[in-house]
Short mmCIF file of C-alpha atoms and ligand atoms in Angstrom, two decimals:
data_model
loop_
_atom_site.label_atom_id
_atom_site.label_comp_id
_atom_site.label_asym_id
_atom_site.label_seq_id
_atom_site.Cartn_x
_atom_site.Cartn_y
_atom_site.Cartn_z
CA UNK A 1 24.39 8.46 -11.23
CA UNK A 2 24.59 8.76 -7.26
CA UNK A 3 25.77 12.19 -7.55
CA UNK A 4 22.86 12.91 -9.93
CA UNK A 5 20.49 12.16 -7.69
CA UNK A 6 22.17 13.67 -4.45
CA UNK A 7 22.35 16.47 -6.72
CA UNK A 8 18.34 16.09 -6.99
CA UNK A 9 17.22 15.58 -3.99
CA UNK A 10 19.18 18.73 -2.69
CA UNK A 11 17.44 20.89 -5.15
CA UNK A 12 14.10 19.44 -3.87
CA UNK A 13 15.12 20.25 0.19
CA UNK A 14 16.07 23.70 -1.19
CA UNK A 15 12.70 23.74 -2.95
CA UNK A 16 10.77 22.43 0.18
CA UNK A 17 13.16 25.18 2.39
CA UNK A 18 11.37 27.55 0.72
CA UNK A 19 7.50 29.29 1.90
CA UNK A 20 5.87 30.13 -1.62
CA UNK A 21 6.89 26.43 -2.68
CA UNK A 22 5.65 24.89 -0.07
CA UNK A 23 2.47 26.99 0.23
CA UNK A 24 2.43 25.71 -3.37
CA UNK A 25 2.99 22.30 -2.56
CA UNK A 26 0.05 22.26 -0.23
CA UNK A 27 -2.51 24.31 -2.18
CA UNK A 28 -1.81 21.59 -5.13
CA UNK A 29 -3.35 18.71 -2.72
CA UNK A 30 0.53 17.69 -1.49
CA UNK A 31 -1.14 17.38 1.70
CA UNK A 32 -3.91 15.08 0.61
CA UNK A 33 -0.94 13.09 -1.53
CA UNK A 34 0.86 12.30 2.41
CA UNK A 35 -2.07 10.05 3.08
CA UNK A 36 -1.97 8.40 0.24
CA UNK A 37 -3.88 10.17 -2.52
CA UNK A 38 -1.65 11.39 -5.47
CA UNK A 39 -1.77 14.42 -7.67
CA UNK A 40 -1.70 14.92 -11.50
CA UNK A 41 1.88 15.44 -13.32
CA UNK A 42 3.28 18.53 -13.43
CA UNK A 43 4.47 21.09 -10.86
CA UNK A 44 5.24 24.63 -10.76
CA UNK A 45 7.81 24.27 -8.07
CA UNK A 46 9.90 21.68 -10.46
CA UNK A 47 9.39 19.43 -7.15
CA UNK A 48 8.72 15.72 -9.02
CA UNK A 49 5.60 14.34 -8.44
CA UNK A 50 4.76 12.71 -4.58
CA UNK A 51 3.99 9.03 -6.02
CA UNK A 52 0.73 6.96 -5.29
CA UNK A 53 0.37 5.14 -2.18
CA UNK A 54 -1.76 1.68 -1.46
CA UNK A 55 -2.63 -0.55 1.34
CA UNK A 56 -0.99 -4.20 1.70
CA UNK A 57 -2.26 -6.22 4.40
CA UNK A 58 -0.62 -9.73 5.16
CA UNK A 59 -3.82 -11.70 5.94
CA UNK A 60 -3.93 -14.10 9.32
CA UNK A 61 -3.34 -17.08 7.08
CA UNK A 62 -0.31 -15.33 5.86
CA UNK A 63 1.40 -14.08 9.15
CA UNK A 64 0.60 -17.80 10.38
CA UNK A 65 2.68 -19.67 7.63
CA UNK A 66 5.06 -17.20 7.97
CA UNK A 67 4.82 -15.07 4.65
CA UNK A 68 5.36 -11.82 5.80
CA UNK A 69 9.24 -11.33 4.98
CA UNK A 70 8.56 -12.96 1.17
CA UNK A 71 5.38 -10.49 0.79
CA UNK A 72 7.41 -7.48 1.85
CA UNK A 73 10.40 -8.95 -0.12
CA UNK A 74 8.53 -9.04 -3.52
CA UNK A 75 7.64 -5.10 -2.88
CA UNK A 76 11.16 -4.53 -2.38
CA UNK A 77 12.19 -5.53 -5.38
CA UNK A 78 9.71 -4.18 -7.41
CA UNK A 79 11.18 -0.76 -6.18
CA UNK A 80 8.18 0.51 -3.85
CA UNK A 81 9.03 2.46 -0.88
CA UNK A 82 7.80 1.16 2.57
CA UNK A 83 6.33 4.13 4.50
CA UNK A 84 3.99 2.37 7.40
CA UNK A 85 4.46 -1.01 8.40
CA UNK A 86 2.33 -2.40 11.50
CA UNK A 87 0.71 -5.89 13.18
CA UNK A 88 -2.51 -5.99 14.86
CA UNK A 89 -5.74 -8.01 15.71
CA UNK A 90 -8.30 -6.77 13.82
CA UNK A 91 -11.58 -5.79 15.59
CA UNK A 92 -15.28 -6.83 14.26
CA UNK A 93 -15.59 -2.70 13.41
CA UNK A 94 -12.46 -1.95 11.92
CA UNK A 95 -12.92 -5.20 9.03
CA UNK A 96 -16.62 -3.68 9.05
CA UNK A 97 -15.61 -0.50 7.88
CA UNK A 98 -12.34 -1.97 5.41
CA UNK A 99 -14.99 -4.10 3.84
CA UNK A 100 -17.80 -1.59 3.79
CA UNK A 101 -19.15 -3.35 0.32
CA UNK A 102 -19.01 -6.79 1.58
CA UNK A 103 -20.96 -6.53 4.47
CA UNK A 104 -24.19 -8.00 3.19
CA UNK A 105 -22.79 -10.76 1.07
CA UNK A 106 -23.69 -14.24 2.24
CA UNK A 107 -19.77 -14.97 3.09
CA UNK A 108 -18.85 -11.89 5.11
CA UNK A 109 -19.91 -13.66 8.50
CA UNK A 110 -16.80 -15.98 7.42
CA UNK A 111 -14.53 -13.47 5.66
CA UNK A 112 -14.76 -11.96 9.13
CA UNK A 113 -14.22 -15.02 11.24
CA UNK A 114 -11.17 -15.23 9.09
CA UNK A 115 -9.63 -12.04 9.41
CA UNK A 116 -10.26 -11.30 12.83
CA UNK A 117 -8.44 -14.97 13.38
CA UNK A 118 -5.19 -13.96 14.41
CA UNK A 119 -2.93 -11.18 13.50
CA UNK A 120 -2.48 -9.15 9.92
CA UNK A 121 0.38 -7.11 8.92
CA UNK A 122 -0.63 -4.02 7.32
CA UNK A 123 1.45 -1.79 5.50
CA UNK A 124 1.59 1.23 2.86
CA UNK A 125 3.90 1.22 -0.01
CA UNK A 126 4.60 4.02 -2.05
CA UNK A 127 5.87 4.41 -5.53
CA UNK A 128 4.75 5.20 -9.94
CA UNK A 129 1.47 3.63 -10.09
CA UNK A 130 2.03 0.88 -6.99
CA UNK A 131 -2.22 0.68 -6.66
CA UNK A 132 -2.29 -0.79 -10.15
CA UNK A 133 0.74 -2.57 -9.69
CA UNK A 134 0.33 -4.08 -6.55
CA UNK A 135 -3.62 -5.69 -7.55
CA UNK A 136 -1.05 -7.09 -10.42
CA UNK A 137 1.26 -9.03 -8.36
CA UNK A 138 -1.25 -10.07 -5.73
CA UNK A 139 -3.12 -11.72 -8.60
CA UNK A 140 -6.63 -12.67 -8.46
CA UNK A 141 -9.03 -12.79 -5.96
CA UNK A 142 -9.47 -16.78 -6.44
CA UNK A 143 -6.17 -18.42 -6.39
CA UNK A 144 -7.42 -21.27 -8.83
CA UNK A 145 -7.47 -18.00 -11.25
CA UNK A 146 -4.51 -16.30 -10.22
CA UNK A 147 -1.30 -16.72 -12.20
CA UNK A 148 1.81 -18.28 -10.82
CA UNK A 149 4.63 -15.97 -10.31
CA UNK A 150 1.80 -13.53 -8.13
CA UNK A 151 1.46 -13.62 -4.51
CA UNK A 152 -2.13 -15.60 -3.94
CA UNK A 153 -1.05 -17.46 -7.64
CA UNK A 154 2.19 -18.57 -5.27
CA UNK A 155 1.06 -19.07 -2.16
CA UNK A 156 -3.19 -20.22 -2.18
CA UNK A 157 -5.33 -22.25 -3.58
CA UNK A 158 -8.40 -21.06 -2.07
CA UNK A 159 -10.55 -17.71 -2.68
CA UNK A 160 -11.42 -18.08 1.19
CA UNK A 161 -7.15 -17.91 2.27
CA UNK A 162 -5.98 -15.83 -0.06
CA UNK A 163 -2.85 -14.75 2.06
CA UNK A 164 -2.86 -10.67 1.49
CA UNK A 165 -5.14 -7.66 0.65
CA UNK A 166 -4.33 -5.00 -1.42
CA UNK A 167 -6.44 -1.72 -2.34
CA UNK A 168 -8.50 -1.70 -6.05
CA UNK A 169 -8.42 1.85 -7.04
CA UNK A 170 -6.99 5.16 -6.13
CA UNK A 171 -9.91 6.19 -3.84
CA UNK A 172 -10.09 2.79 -2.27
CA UNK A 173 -6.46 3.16 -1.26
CA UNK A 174 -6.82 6.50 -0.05
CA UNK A 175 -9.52 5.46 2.26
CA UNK A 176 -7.89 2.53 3.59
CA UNK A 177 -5.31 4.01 4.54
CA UNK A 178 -7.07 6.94 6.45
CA UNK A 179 -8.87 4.50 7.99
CA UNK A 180 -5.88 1.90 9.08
CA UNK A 181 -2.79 4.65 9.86
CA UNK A 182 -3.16 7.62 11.73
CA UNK A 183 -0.84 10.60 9.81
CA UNK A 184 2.06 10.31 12.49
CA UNK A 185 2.57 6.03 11.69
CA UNK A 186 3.46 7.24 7.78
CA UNK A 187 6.85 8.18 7.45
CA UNK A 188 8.36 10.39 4.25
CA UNK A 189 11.39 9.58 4.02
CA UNK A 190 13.96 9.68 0.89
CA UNK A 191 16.05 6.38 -1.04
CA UNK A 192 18.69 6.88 -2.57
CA UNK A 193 17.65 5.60 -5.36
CA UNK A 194 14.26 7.47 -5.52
CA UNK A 195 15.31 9.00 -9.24
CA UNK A 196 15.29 5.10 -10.30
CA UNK A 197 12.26 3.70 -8.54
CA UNK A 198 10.12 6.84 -7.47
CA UNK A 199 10.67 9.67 -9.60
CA UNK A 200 9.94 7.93 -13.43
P1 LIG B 1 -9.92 -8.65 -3.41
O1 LIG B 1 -9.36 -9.06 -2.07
O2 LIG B 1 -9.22 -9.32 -4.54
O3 LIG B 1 -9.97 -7.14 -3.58
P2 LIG B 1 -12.79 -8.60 -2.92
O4 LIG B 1 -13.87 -8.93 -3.91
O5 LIG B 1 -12.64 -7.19 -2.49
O6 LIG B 1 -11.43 -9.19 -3.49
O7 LIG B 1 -13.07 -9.50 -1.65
C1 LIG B 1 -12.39 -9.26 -0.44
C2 LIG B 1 -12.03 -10.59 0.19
O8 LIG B 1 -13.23 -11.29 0.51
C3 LIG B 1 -11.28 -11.54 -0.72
O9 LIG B 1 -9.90 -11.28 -0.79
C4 LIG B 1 -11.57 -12.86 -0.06
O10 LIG B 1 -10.76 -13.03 1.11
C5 LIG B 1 -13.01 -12.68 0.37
N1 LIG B 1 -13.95 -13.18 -0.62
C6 LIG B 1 -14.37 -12.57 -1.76
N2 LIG B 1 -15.24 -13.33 -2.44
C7 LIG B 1 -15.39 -14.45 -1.70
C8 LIG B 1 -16.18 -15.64 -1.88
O11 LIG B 1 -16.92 -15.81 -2.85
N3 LIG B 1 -16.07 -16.59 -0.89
C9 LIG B 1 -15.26 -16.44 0.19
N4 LIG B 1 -14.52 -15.35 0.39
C10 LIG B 1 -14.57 -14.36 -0.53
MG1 LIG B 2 -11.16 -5.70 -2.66
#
């Protein structure tokens, strides 16, 4: 199996070596798919797919019990890829923007006190369907609805301290991550195991 897939991704450098393929690659939204968009099945080249990408933010609650490690864990061994991975302090504009549709609800002025609260850890994970996924082990918004075995289901109670974001739809991850990683902070970078956990 190891050889099969060193075998594989050899024939993909090969591919990626060469001009027309990767004039190809680009001109079939590749370069859109590097920050974090996707493209439909198929490919001339024979080059597999480049998998979705979505946003995962450790809230401040989060980072301050000290959830981080068991949030990236569960990722891990669902098989995703880590390809950004950063803490900050969240300005007033930056949560503005993230939470563009929220702004005129009659909780935002506390869903911002709350964010901007201490750090978050924000990340992109890569991988078949991880946008879908992802909503699916973070559970639901309210924890008193979420089921056990899912992140908030786990580790909340409380629709306010829900411990971790993660983005709803294709488009919303795409735009989440524009707007939280510059190009340069994502990293492509191959697992061995990628024919497993990437490439289905
Ligand atoms: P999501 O995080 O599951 O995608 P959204 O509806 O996008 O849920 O809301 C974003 C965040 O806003 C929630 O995760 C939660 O922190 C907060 N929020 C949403 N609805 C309420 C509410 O009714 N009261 C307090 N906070 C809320
Ligand atoms: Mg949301």
């Amino acid at each position: 199996m190891l050889q099969r897939c060193i075998f594989k991704r050899l024939q993909q450098r090969c591919c990626l070596g060469n001009q027309d393929a990767t004039k190809s690659l680009l001109s079939s939204g590749f370069a859109s798919a590097l920050l974090g968009g996707h493209r439909a099945a198929g490919s001339k080249s024979g080059v597999p797919d480049v998998k979705e990408r979505t946003l995962i933010a450790v809230k401040p609650d989060g980072v301050q019990r000290r959830l981080v490690g068991q949030i990236i864990q569960r990722f891990e061994q669902r098989g995703f890829k880590l390809v950004g991975l950063k803490m900050l302090q969240v300005s007033d504009d930056l949560l503005s923007q993230h939470y563009c549709e929220l702004r005129t609800k009659p909780f935002y002025p506390r869903l911002q006190e709350y964010m901007t609260s201490g750090p978050v850890v924000v990340m992109v994970w890569e991988g078949h369907k991880v946008v879908q996924a992802s909503r699916t082990m973070v559970g639901h918004t309210n924890p008193l609805e979420a089921q056990a075995g899912t992140i908030r289901g786990d580790f909340s109670f409380h629709i306010s301290r829900n411990v971790v974001h993660a983005s709803d739809s294709l488009d919303g991850a795409q735009r989440e991550i524009q707007l939280w990683f510059q190009k340069k902070e994502l990293l492509n970078w191959d697992c061995f195991d990628q024919t497993l956990t990437c490439e289905v």
